[in-house]
């Protein structure tokens, strides 16, 4: 478990929300393209997609409604991306696959997810991994364009750490492993095997109904109070390190045999543990602020012509 993820307030969501907003707008574009092809025959636009009490609703009407709700924001986003691309090209700045992966990891961390989990979240809404990578490519370009301006010093990191001690206070937590079974009889059988010297991790892998932890020998990692059901929590927090419950612990999930493997008192994380995360946080905040200013300046200088004006 990454202790840093338990420190409240440390992550910034500005950048994450910005790209989530962009993603939603681009999702609208995908839907628009799906229902309206600008190169299709004119008759296709008037095709009826639904009838309500005899009144027809056409593809054209759907397109107009969707465009009015997200079209202008979409165009503005595409203009901004083009300005970033042009500036990067002029300065001979290129983006590698490694740069894109780094941006994906940063954004996933902002959502408190793995990259795979974030990709899955977007794909649920029809937003492909290729499109997300395209968005991260633009952000990587912007990061390189503003590389000098977003540098964070050790003094910046120390100041943030000193001023935000509450964010680095970790609650009391324990680490435990468990074997979950359906009946008390089976739990007693497993306890007997453990008392005869059987390996806890091996039994967890073989017999625990909690498949997520079973693959790790029953390990549940560290958890604070309030995370587990009451009966499980009470047992885990009152046991000694290395101890196995003498009797099965019954919860709504079934019967647990619990092994306590570590216990940490409430503590403040030292700077060395969180230095890299603070640096990333401050870089992203500075990038968000400076990129907004950069875009505004470039928009004032750019010649933007709308075809329908």
PDB file of C-alpha atoms in Angstrom:
ATOM      1  CA  UNK A   1       0.000   0.000   0.000  1.00  0.00           C
ATOM      2  CA  UNK A   2       1.205   3.483  -0.752  1.00  0.00           C
ATOM      3  CA  UNK A   3       0.884   5.391   2.533  1.00  0.00           C
ATOM      4  CA  UNK A   4       0.878   8.641   0.642  1.00  0.00           C
ATOM      5  CA  UNK A   5      -2.528   7.846  -0.810  1.00  0.00           C
ATOM      6  CA  UNK A   6      -4.042   7.982   2.673  1.00  0.00           C
ATOM      7  CA  UNK A   7      -2.980  11.590   3.276  1.00  0.00           C
ATOM      8  CA  UNK A   8      -6.118  13.672   2.777  1.00  0.00           C
ATOM      9  CA  UNK A   9      -5.966  16.646   0.483  1.00  0.00           C
ATOM     10  CA  UNK A  10      -2.521  16.003  -0.948  1.00  0.00           C
ATOM     11  CA  UNK A  11      -3.621  15.309  -4.503  1.00  0.00           C
ATOM     12  CA  UNK A  12      -4.764  18.108  -6.763  1.00  0.00           C
ATOM     13  CA  UNK A  13      -7.846  17.458  -8.866  1.00  0.00           C
ATOM     14  CA  UNK A  14      -7.620  20.558 -11.037  1.00  0.00           C
ATOM     15  CA  UNK A  15      -5.741  18.861 -13.844  1.00  0.00           C
ATOM     16  CA  UNK A  16      -7.843  15.725 -13.538  1.00  0.00           C
ATOM     17  CA  UNK A  17     -11.076  17.708 -13.743  1.00  0.00           C
ATOM     18  CA  UNK A  18      -9.752  19.705 -16.684  1.00  0.00           C
ATOM     19  CA  UNK A  19      -9.017  16.605 -18.718  1.00  0.00           C
ATOM     20  CA  UNK A  20     -12.223  14.911 -17.577  1.00  0.00           C
ATOM     21  CA  UNK A  21     -14.135  17.919 -18.887  1.00  0.00           C
ATOM     22  CA  UNK A  22     -12.257  17.754 -22.160  1.00  0.00           C
ATOM     23  CA  UNK A  23     -12.981  14.056 -22.371  1.00  0.00           C
ATOM     24  CA  UNK A  24     -16.718  14.548 -21.871  1.00  0.00           C
ATOM     25  CA  UNK A  25     -16.781  17.151 -24.624  1.00  0.00           C
ATOM     26  CA  UNK A  26     -14.891  14.852 -26.964  1.00  0.00           C
ATOM     27  CA  UNK A  27     -17.276  12.057 -26.092  1.00  0.00           C
ATOM     28  CA  UNK A  28     -20.095  14.301 -27.301  1.00  0.00           C
ATOM     29  CA  UNK A  29     -18.177  14.633 -30.572  1.00  0.00           C
ATOM     30  CA  UNK A  30     -18.000  10.865 -30.946  1.00  0.00           C
ATOM     31  CA  UNK A  31     -21.759  10.617 -30.489  1.00  0.00           C
ATOM     32  CA  UNK A  32     -22.357  13.455 -32.943  1.00  0.00           C
ATOM     33  CA  UNK A  33     -20.206  11.759 -35.564  1.00  0.00           C
ATOM     34  CA  UNK A  34     -22.066   8.509 -34.950  1.00  0.00           C
ATOM     35  CA  UNK A  35     -25.435  10.064 -35.721  1.00  0.00           C
ATOM     36  CA  UNK A  36     -24.431  12.649 -38.298  1.00  0.00           C
ATOM     37  CA  UNK A  37     -21.831  12.299 -41.048  1.00  0.00           C
ATOM     38  CA  UNK A  38     -21.048  15.665 -42.695  1.00  0.00           C
ATOM     39  CA  UNK A  39     -20.074  13.864 -45.891  1.00  0.00           C
ATOM     40  CA  UNK A  40     -23.265  11.824 -46.103  1.00  0.00           C
ATOM     41  CA  UNK A  41     -26.082  12.606 -48.500  1.00  0.00           C
ATOM     42  CA  UNK A  42     -28.387  15.423 -47.451  1.00  0.00           C
ATOM     43  CA  UNK A  43     -31.329  13.046 -47.235  1.00  0.00           C
ATOM     44  CA  UNK A  44     -29.593  11.084 -44.472  1.00  0.00           C
ATOM     45  CA  UNK A  45     -29.661  14.120 -42.181  1.00  0.00           C
ATOM     46  CA  UNK A  46     -33.454  14.211 -42.353  1.00  0.00           C
ATOM     47  CA  UNK A  47     -33.740  10.520 -41.509  1.00  0.00           C
ATOM     48  CA  UNK A  48     -36.206   9.854 -38.707  1.00  0.00           C
ATOM     49  CA  UNK A  49     -34.649   8.307 -35.615  1.00  0.00           C
ATOM     50  CA  UNK A  50     -37.730   8.306 -33.357  1.00  0.00           C
ATOM     51  CA  UNK A  51     -41.426   9.182 -33.555  1.00  0.00           C
ATOM     52  CA  UNK A  52     -43.366  10.694 -30.628  1.00  0.00           C
ATOM     53  CA  UNK A  53     -47.158  10.710 -30.960  1.00  0.00           C
ATOM     54  CA  UNK A  54     -46.742  10.748 -34.706  1.00  0.00           C
ATOM     55  CA  UNK A  55     -44.215  13.609 -34.713  1.00  0.00           C
ATOM     56  CA  UNK A  56     -40.799  12.796 -36.179  1.00  0.00           C
ATOM     57  CA  UNK A  57     -37.411  13.583 -34.637  1.00  0.00           C
ATOM     58  CA  UNK A  58     -34.621  13.521 -37.219  1.00  0.00           C
ATOM     59  CA  UNK A  59     -30.873  13.037 -37.107  1.00  0.00           C
ATOM     60  CA  UNK A  60     -30.543  16.718 -37.974  1.00  0.00           C
ATOM     61  CA  UNK A  61     -32.505  17.712 -34.882  1.00  0.00           C
ATOM     62  CA  UNK A  62     -30.446  15.421 -32.681  1.00  0.00           C
ATOM     63  CA  UNK A  63     -27.209  16.804 -34.105  1.00  0.00           C
ATOM     64  CA  UNK A  64     -28.306  20.422 -33.605  1.00  0.00           C
ATOM     65  CA  UNK A  65     -29.322  19.735 -30.000  1.00  0.00           C
ATOM     66  CA  UNK A  66     -26.089  17.949 -29.139  1.00  0.00           C
ATOM     67  CA  UNK A  67     -23.954  20.545 -30.895  1.00  0.00           C
ATOM     68  CA  UNK A  68     -25.671  23.365 -29.013  1.00  0.00           C
ATOM     69  CA  UNK A  69     -24.858  21.658 -25.713  1.00  0.00           C
ATOM     70  CA  UNK A  70     -21.207  20.817 -26.335  1.00  0.00           C
ATOM     71  CA  UNK A  71     -20.150  21.913 -29.783  1.00  0.00           C
ATOM     72  CA  UNK A  72     -18.675  25.316 -28.956  1.00  0.00           C
ATOM     73  CA  UNK A  73     -16.613  23.917 -26.096  1.00  0.00           C
ATOM     74  CA  UNK A  74     -15.420  21.149 -28.397  1.00  0.00           C
ATOM     75  CA  UNK A  75     -14.249  23.634 -31.021  1.00  0.00           C
ATOM     76  CA  UNK A  76     -12.444  25.712 -28.398  1.00  0.00           C
ATOM     77  CA  UNK A  77     -10.688  22.594 -27.140  1.00  0.00           C
ATOM     78  CA  UNK A  78      -9.579  21.622 -30.641  1.00  0.00           C
ATOM     79  CA  UNK A  79      -8.265  25.150 -31.263  1.00  0.00           C
ATOM     80  CA  UNK A  80      -6.240  24.990 -28.054  1.00  0.00           C
ATOM     81  CA  UNK A  81      -4.792  21.606 -28.988  1.00  0.00           C
ATOM     82  CA  UNK A  82      -3.807  22.921 -32.406  1.00  0.00           C
ATOM     83  CA  UNK A  83      -2.057  25.936 -30.865  1.00  0.00           C
ATOM     84  CA  UNK A  84      -0.091  23.611 -28.596  1.00  0.00           C
ATOM     85  CA  UNK A  85       0.826  21.376 -31.541  1.00  0.00           C
ATOM     86  CA  UNK A  86       1.979  24.313 -33.675  1.00  0.00           C
ATOM     87  CA  UNK A  87       4.140  25.766 -30.895  1.00  0.00           C
ATOM     88  CA  UNK A  88       5.712  22.382 -30.176  1.00  0.00           C
ATOM     89  CA  UNK A  89       6.475  21.910 -33.864  1.00  0.00           C
ATOM     90  CA  UNK A  90       8.014  25.389 -34.123  1.00  0.00           C
ATOM     91  CA  UNK A  91      10.275  24.639 -31.150  1.00  0.00           C
ATOM     92  CA  UNK A  92      11.077  21.138 -32.425  1.00  0.00           C
ATOM     93  CA  UNK A  93       9.556  19.529 -29.350  1.00  0.00           C
ATOM     94  CA  UNK A  94       8.505  15.914 -29.769  1.00  0.00           C
ATOM     95  CA  UNK A  95       6.577  13.606 -27.474  1.00  0.00           C
ATOM     96  CA  UNK A  96       7.536   9.968 -26.978  1.00  0.00           C
ATOM     97  CA  UNK A  97       5.447   7.005 -25.901  1.00  0.00           C
ATOM     98  CA  UNK A  98       7.233   7.229 -22.546  1.00  0.00           C
ATOM     99  CA  UNK A  99       6.070  10.843 -22.152  1.00  0.00           C
ATOM    100  CA  UNK A 100       2.474   9.812 -22.828  1.00  0.00           C
ATOM    101  CA  UNK A 101       2.703   6.933 -20.356  1.00  0.00           C
ATOM    102  CA  UNK A 102       4.027   9.337 -17.725  1.00  0.00           C
ATOM    103  CA  UNK A 103       1.037  11.644 -18.257  1.00  0.00           C
ATOM    104  CA  UNK A 104      -1.366   8.717 -18.040  1.00  0.00           C
ATOM    105  CA  UNK A 105       0.189   7.702 -14.729  1.00  0.00           C
ATOM    106  CA  UNK A 106      -0.079  11.255 -13.411  1.00  0.00           C
ATOM    107  CA  UNK A 107      -3.755  11.515 -14.341  1.00  0.00           C
ATOM    108  CA  UNK A 108      -4.541   8.071 -12.957  1.00  0.00           C
ATOM    109  CA  UNK A 109      -2.937   9.118  -9.657  1.00  0.00           C
ATOM    110  CA  UNK A 110      -5.186  12.202  -9.590  1.00  0.00           C
ATOM    111  CA  UNK A 111      -8.186   9.870  -9.809  1.00  0.00           C
ATOM    112  CA  UNK A 112      -6.576   7.558  -7.225  1.00  0.00           C
ATOM    113  CA  UNK A 113      -6.611   4.752  -9.789  1.00  0.00           C
ATOM    114  CA  UNK A 114      -4.205   2.630 -11.771  1.00  0.00           C
ATOM    115  CA  UNK A 115      -3.823   3.484 -15.462  1.00  0.00           C
ATOM    116  CA  UNK A 116      -5.781   0.351 -16.334  1.00  0.00           C
ATOM    117  CA  UNK A 117      -8.648   1.328 -14.016  1.00  0.00           C
ATOM    118  CA  UNK A 118      -8.758   4.834 -15.473  1.00  0.00           C
ATOM    119  CA  UNK A 119      -8.796   3.465 -19.026  1.00  0.00           C
ATOM    120  CA  UNK A 120     -11.666   1.157 -18.121  1.00  0.00           C
ATOM    121  CA  UNK A 121     -13.603   4.039 -16.580  1.00  0.00           C
ATOM    122  CA  UNK A 122     -13.363   6.069 -19.777  1.00  0.00           C
ATOM    123  CA  UNK A 123     -14.119   3.085 -22.005  1.00  0.00           C
ATOM    124  CA  UNK A 124     -17.400   2.531 -20.154  1.00  0.00           C
ATOM    125  CA  UNK A 125     -18.522   5.837 -21.645  1.00  0.00           C
ATOM    126  CA  UNK A 126     -17.249   4.982 -25.114  1.00  0.00           C
ATOM    127  CA  UNK A 127     -14.010   6.942 -24.803  1.00  0.00           C
ATOM    128  CA  UNK A 128     -11.240   4.818 -26.300  1.00  0.00           C
ATOM    129  CA  UNK A 129      -7.745   4.422 -24.911  1.00  0.00           C
ATOM    130  CA  UNK A 130      -6.423   5.847 -28.186  1.00  0.00           C
ATOM    131  CA  UNK A 131      -8.386   9.062 -27.674  1.00  0.00           C
ATOM    132  CA  UNK A 132      -7.210   9.340 -24.082  1.00  0.00           C
ATOM    133  CA  UNK A 133      -3.616   8.885 -25.197  1.00  0.00           C
ATOM    134  CA  UNK A 134      -4.147  11.687 -27.719  1.00  0.00           C
ATOM    135  CA  UNK A 135      -5.250  14.002 -24.908  1.00  0.00           C
ATOM    136  CA  UNK A 136      -2.233  13.041 -22.845  1.00  0.00           C
ATOM    137  CA  UNK A 137       0.008  13.741 -25.836  1.00  0.00           C
ATOM    138  CA  UNK A 138      -1.203  17.357 -25.844  1.00  0.00           C
ATOM    139  CA  UNK A 139      -0.598  17.642 -22.118  1.00  0.00           C
ATOM    140  CA  UNK A 140       2.898  16.183 -22.495  1.00  0.00           C
ATOM    141  CA  UNK A 141       3.626  18.788 -25.190  1.00  0.00           C
ATOM    142  CA  UNK A 142       2.458  21.558 -22.887  1.00  0.00           C
ATOM    143  CA  UNK A 143       4.576  20.188 -20.039  1.00  0.00           C
ATOM    144  CA  UNK A 144       7.657  20.312 -22.270  1.00  0.00           C
ATOM    145  CA  UNK A 145       6.821  23.788 -23.573  1.00  0.00           C
ATOM    146  CA  UNK A 146       6.639  25.107 -20.012  1.00  0.00           C
ATOM    147  CA  UNK A 147       9.362  22.886 -18.553  1.00  0.00           C
ATOM    148  CA  UNK A 148      11.528  25.722 -17.256  1.00  0.00           C
ATOM    149  CA  UNK A 149       8.621  27.639 -15.718  1.00  0.00           C
ATOM    150  CA  UNK A 150       7.186  24.689 -13.788  1.00  0.00           C
ATOM    151  CA  UNK A 151      10.395  23.589 -12.099  1.00  0.00           C
ATOM    152  CA  UNK A 152       9.931  23.033  -8.369  1.00  0.00           C
ATOM    153  CA  UNK A 153      12.737  23.730  -5.899  1.00  0.00           C
ATOM    154  CA  UNK A 154      13.556  21.912  -2.678  1.00  0.00           C
ATOM    155  CA  UNK A 155      12.503  25.093  -0.878  1.00  0.00           C
ATOM    156  CA  UNK A 156       9.051  24.909  -2.519  1.00  0.00           C
ATOM    157  CA  UNK A 157       8.677  21.312  -1.374  1.00  0.00           C
ATOM    158  CA  UNK A 158       9.802  22.056   2.177  1.00  0.00           C
ATOM    159  CA  UNK A 159       7.427  25.009   2.441  1.00  0.00           C
ATOM    160  CA  UNK A 160       4.449  22.953   1.288  1.00  0.00           C
ATOM    161  CA  UNK A 161       5.343  20.167   3.703  1.00  0.00           C
ATOM    162  CA  UNK A 162       5.691  22.555   6.647  1.00  0.00           C
ATOM    163  CA  UNK A 163       2.410  24.334   5.879  1.00  0.00           C
ATOM    164  CA  UNK A 164       0.357  21.168   5.345  1.00  0.00           C
ATOM    165  CA  UNK A 165       1.362  18.792   8.127  1.00  0.00           C
ATOM    166  CA  UNK A 166      -2.222  17.594   8.559  1.00  0.00           C
ATOM    167  CA  UNK A 167      -2.120  16.113   5.069  1.00  0.00           C
ATOM    168  CA  UNK A 168       0.731  13.809   6.050  1.00  0.00           C
ATOM    169  CA  UNK A 169      -0.714  12.462   9.291  1.00  0.00           C
ATOM    170  CA  UNK A 170      -1.470   8.769   8.923  1.00  0.00           C
ATOM    171  CA  UNK A 171      -3.986   7.183  11.318  1.00  0.00           C
ATOM    172  CA  UNK A 172      -3.294   4.102  13.394  1.00  0.00           C
ATOM    173  CA  UNK A 173      -3.479   1.094  11.096  1.00  0.00           C
ATOM    174  CA  UNK A 174      -2.848  -2.620  11.064  1.00  0.00           C
ATOM    175  CA  UNK A 175      -1.855  -5.126   8.444  1.00  0.00           C
ATOM    176  CA  UNK A 176      -3.528  -8.502   8.424  1.00  0.00           C
ATOM    177  CA  UNK A 177      -4.174 -11.567   6.326  1.00  0.00           C
ATOM    178  CA  UNK A 178      -7.309 -13.680   6.437  1.00  0.00           C
ATOM    179  CA  UNK A 179      -8.931 -16.844   5.205  1.00  0.00           C
ATOM    180  CA  UNK A 180     -12.663 -16.503   4.540  1.00  0.00           C
ATOM    181  CA  UNK A 181     -14.924 -19.559   4.438  1.00  0.00           C
ATOM    182  CA  UNK A 182     -18.666 -20.127   4.449  1.00  0.00           C
ATOM    183  CA  UNK A 183     -19.153 -22.307   7.527  1.00  0.00           C
ATOM    184  CA  UNK A 184     -17.807 -22.404  11.068  1.00  0.00           C
ATOM    185  CA  UNK A 185     -17.038 -26.093  10.636  1.00  0.00           C
ATOM    186  CA  UNK A 186     -14.699 -25.417   7.731  1.00  0.00           C
ATOM    187  CA  UNK A 187     -13.081 -22.555   9.642  1.00  0.00           C
ATOM    188  CA  UNK A 188     -12.398 -24.867  12.590  1.00  0.00           C
ATOM    189  CA  UNK A 189     -10.835 -27.419  10.228  1.00  0.00           C
ATOM    190  CA  UNK A 190      -8.480 -24.765   8.877  1.00  0.00           C
ATOM    191  CA  UNK A 191      -7.561 -23.639  12.398  1.00  0.00           C
ATOM    192  CA  UNK A 192      -6.687 -27.227  13.241  1.00  0.00           C
ATOM    193  CA  UNK A 193      -4.429 -27.440  10.191  1.00  0.00           C
ATOM    194  CA  UNK A 194      -2.725 -24.186  11.180  1.00  0.00           C
ATOM    195  CA  UNK A 195      -2.188 -25.480  14.714  1.00  0.00           C
ATOM    196  CA  UNK A 196      -0.473 -28.505  13.188  1.00  0.00           C
ATOM    197  CA  UNK A 197       1.944 -26.229  11.338  1.00  0.00           C
ATOM    198  CA  UNK A 198       0.229 -25.640   7.982  1.00  0.00           C
ATOM    199  CA  UNK A 199       1.264 -22.536   6.041  1.00  0.00           C
ATOM    200  CA  UNK A 200      -1.275 -19.706   6.394  1.00  0.00           C
ATOM    201  CA  UNK A 201      -0.610 -18.164   2.960  1.00  0.00           C
ATOM    202  CA  UNK A 202      -0.880 -21.511   1.199  1.00  0.00           C
ATOM    203  CA  UNK A 203      -4.206 -22.281   2.869  1.00  0.00           C
ATOM    204  CA  UNK A 204      -5.513 -18.822   1.980  1.00  0.00           C
ATOM    205  CA  UNK A 205      -4.607 -19.310  -1.675  1.00  0.00           C
ATOM    206  CA  UNK A 206      -6.242 -22.735  -1.685  1.00  0.00           C
ATOM    207  CA  UNK A 207      -9.415 -22.233   0.355  1.00  0.00           C
ATOM    208  CA  UNK A 208     -10.306 -18.569   0.945  1.00  0.00           C
ATOM    209  CA  UNK A 209     -13.514 -17.289  -0.662  1.00  0.00           C
ATOM    210  CA  UNK A 210     -11.962 -13.815  -0.850  1.00  0.00           C
ATOM    211  CA  UNK A 211     -10.242 -14.400  -4.171  1.00  0.00           C
ATOM    212  CA  UNK A 212      -8.829 -10.862  -4.343  1.00  0.00           C
ATOM    213  CA  UNK A 213      -6.676 -11.387  -1.252  1.00  0.00           C
ATOM    214  CA  UNK A 214      -6.242 -15.144  -1.693  1.00  0.00           C
ATOM    215  CA  UNK A 215      -3.820 -14.650  -4.586  1.00  0.00           C
ATOM    216  CA  UNK A 216      -1.612 -12.725  -2.138  1.00  0.00           C
ATOM    217  CA  UNK A 217      -1.777 -15.361   0.562  1.00  0.00           C
ATOM    218  CA  UNK A 218      -4.733 -13.640   2.213  1.00  0.00           C
ATOM    219  CA  UNK A 219      -2.883 -10.330   2.673  1.00  0.00           C
ATOM    220  CA  UNK A 220      -5.214  -7.321   3.064  1.00  0.00           C
ATOM    221  CA  UNK A 221      -2.419  -4.736   3.300  1.00  0.00           C
ATOM    222  CA  UNK A 222      -2.690  -1.915   5.854  1.00  0.00           C
ATOM    223  CA  UNK A 223      -6.067  -0.539   6.881  1.00  0.00           C
ATOM    224  CA  UNK A 224      -7.218   2.059   9.455  1.00  0.00           C
ATOM    225  CA  UNK A 225     -10.207   1.870  11.758  1.00  0.00           C
ATOM    226  CA  UNK A 226     -13.505   2.195   9.932  1.00  0.00           C
ATOM    227  CA  UNK A 227     -12.366   0.343   6.809  1.00  0.00           C
ATOM    228  CA  UNK A 228     -13.449  -3.194   7.767  1.00  0.00           C
ATOM    229  CA  UNK A 229     -16.664  -4.543   9.292  1.00  0.00           C
ATOM    230  CA  UNK A 230     -16.792  -4.066  13.066  1.00  0.00           C
ATOM    231  CA  UNK A 231     -16.169  -7.671  14.156  1.00  0.00           C
ATOM    232  CA  UNK A 232     -13.168  -8.051  11.853  1.00  0.00           C
ATOM    233  CA  UNK A 233     -11.723  -4.676  12.863  1.00  0.00           C
ATOM    234  CA  UNK A 234     -12.042  -5.349  16.587  1.00  0.00           C
ATOM    235  CA  UNK A 235     -10.170  -8.633  16.288  1.00  0.00           C
ATOM    236  CA  UNK A 236      -7.417  -7.268  14.049  1.00  0.00           C
ATOM    237  CA  UNK A 237      -6.692  -4.211  16.196  1.00  0.00           C
ATOM    238  CA  UNK A 238      -6.613  -6.081  19.526  1.00  0.00           C
ATOM    239  CA  UNK A 239      -4.440  -9.027  18.435  1.00  0.00           C
ATOM    240  CA  UNK A 240      -0.667  -9.177  18.823  1.00  0.00           C
ATOM    241  CA  UNK A 241       1.576  -9.075  15.763  1.00  0.00           C
ATOM    242  CA  UNK A 242       2.046 -12.604  14.447  1.00  0.00           C
ATOM    243  CA  UNK A 243      -1.015 -13.909  16.295  1.00  0.00           C
ATOM    244  CA  UNK A 244      -3.755 -15.950  14.597  1.00  0.00           C
ATOM    245  CA  UNK A 245      -7.311 -15.779  15.933  1.00  0.00           C
ATOM    246  CA  UNK A 246      -7.977 -18.642  18.325  1.00  0.00           C
ATOM    247  CA  UNK A 247     -11.577 -18.905  17.124  1.00  0.00           C
ATOM    248  CA  UNK A 248     -13.169 -18.001  13.764  1.00  0.00           C
ATOM    249  CA  UNK A 249     -14.501 -14.442  13.549  1.00  0.00           C
ATOM    250  CA  UNK A 250     -18.036 -14.314  12.150  1.00  0.00           C
ATOM    251  CA  UNK A 251     -19.151 -11.376   9.996  1.00  0.00           C
ATOM    252  CA  UNK A 252     -21.808 -10.819   7.348  1.00  0.00           C
ATOM    253  CA  UNK A 253     -19.326 -12.247   4.837  1.00  0.00           C
ATOM    254  CA  UNK A 254     -18.787 -15.575   6.568  1.00  0.00           C
ATOM    255  CA  UNK A 255     -16.152 -16.939   8.947  1.00  0.00           C
ATOM    256  CA  UNK A 256     -12.648 -15.471   9.043  1.00  0.00           C
ATOM    257  CA  UNK A 257      -9.368 -16.799  10.341  1.00  0.00           C
ATOM    258  CA  UNK A 258      -7.243 -13.684  10.836  1.00  0.00           C
ATOM    259  CA  UNK A 259      -3.480 -13.324  11.131  1.00  0.00           C
ATOM    260  CA  UNK A 260      -2.095  -9.966  12.228  1.00  0.00           C
ATOM    261  CA  UNK A 261       1.197  -9.137  10.522  1.00  0.00           C
ATOM    262  CA  UNK A 262       1.943  -5.530  11.534  1.00  0.00           C
ATOM    263  CA  UNK A 263       0.661  -2.556  13.524  1.00  0.00           C
ATOM    264  CA  UNK A 264       1.494   1.130  13.011  1.00  0.00           C
ATOM    265  CA  UNK A 265       0.588   3.897  15.434  1.00  0.00           C
ATOM    266  CA  UNK A 266      -0.622   7.257  14.145  1.00  0.00           C
ATOM    267  CA  UNK A 267       2.348   9.086  12.662  1.00  0.00           C
ATOM    268  CA  UNK A 268       3.410  11.997  10.513  1.00  0.00           C
ATOM    269  CA  UNK A 269       5.147  10.857   7.350  1.00  0.00           C
ATOM    270  CA  UNK A 270       8.707  12.200   7.083  1.00  0.00           C
ATOM    271  CA  UNK A 271       9.505  14.473   4.162  1.00  0.00           C
ATOM    272  CA  UNK A 272      11.612  11.814   2.438  1.00  0.00           C
ATOM    273  CA  UNK A 273       8.526   9.597   2.073  1.00  0.00           C
ATOM    274  CA  UNK A 274       6.401  12.231   0.366  1.00  0.00           C
ATOM    275  CA  UNK A 275       8.919  14.488  -1.363  1.00  0.00           C
ATOM    276  CA  UNK A 276       8.335  13.077  -4.853  1.00  0.00           C
ATOM    277  CA  UNK A 277       4.562  13.270  -4.507  1.00  0.00           C
ATOM    278  CA  UNK A 278       4.698  16.873  -3.304  1.00  0.00           C
ATOM    279  CA  UNK A 279       6.930  17.768  -6.233  1.00  0.00           C
ATOM    280  CA  UNK A 280       4.490  16.169  -8.680  1.00  0.00           C
ATOM    281  CA  UNK A 281       1.565  17.937  -7.042  1.00  0.00           C
ATOM    282  CA  UNK A 282       3.200  21.362  -7.208  1.00  0.00           C
ATOM    283  CA  UNK A 283       4.332  20.806 -10.804  1.00  0.00           C
ATOM    284  CA  UNK A 284       0.794  19.940 -11.860  1.00  0.00           C
ATOM    285  CA  UNK A 285      -0.676  22.949 -10.068  1.00  0.00           C
ATOM    286  CA  UNK A 286       1.870  25.254 -11.677  1.00  0.00           C
ATOM    287  CA  UNK A 287       1.333  23.635 -15.077  1.00  0.00           C
ATOM    288  CA  UNK A 288      -2.419  24.118 -14.783  1.00  0.00           C
ATOM    289  CA  UNK A 289      -2.058  27.816 -13.945  1.00  0.00           C
ATOM    290  CA  UNK A 290       0.634  28.615 -16.507  1.00  0.00           C
ATOM    291  CA  UNK A 291      -0.946  26.597 -19.326  1.00  0.00           C
ATOM    292  CA  UNK A 292      -4.209  28.495 -18.850  1.00  0.00           C
ATOM    293  CA  UNK A 293      -2.328  31.793 -19.124  1.00  0.00           C
ATOM    294  CA  UNK A 294      -0.319  30.475 -22.091  1.00  0.00           C
ATOM    295  CA  UNK A 295      -3.457  29.451 -23.980  1.00  0.00           C
ATOM    296  CA  UNK A 296      -5.083  32.827 -23.366  1.00  0.00           C
ATOM    297  CA  UNK A 297      -2.011  34.636 -24.693  1.00  0.00           C
ATOM    298  CA  UNK A 298      -1.733  32.434 -27.793  1.00  0.00           C
ATOM    299  CA  UNK A 299      -5.440  32.820 -28.527  1.00  0.00           C
ATOM    300  CA  UNK A 300      -5.044  36.600 -28.548  1.00  0.00           C
ATOM    301  CA  UNK A 301      -2.183  36.293 -31.057  1.00  0.00           C
ATOM    302  CA  UNK A 302      -3.742  33.616 -33.264  1.00  0.00           C
ATOM    303  CA  UNK A 303      -5.783  34.169 -36.403  1.00  0.00           C
ATOM    304  CA  UNK A 304      -8.841  31.981 -35.923  1.00  0.00           C
ATOM    305  CA  UNK A 305     -11.404  31.939 -38.710  1.00  0.00           C
ATOM    306  CA  UNK A 306     -14.768  30.220 -38.325  1.00  0.00           C
ATOM    307  CA  UNK A 307     -16.189  28.885 -41.584  1.00  0.00           C
ATOM    308  CA  UNK A 308     -19.783  29.855 -40.729  1.00  0.00           C
ATOM    309  CA  UNK A 309     -18.984  33.475 -39.933  1.00  0.00           C
TER     310      UNK A 309
END
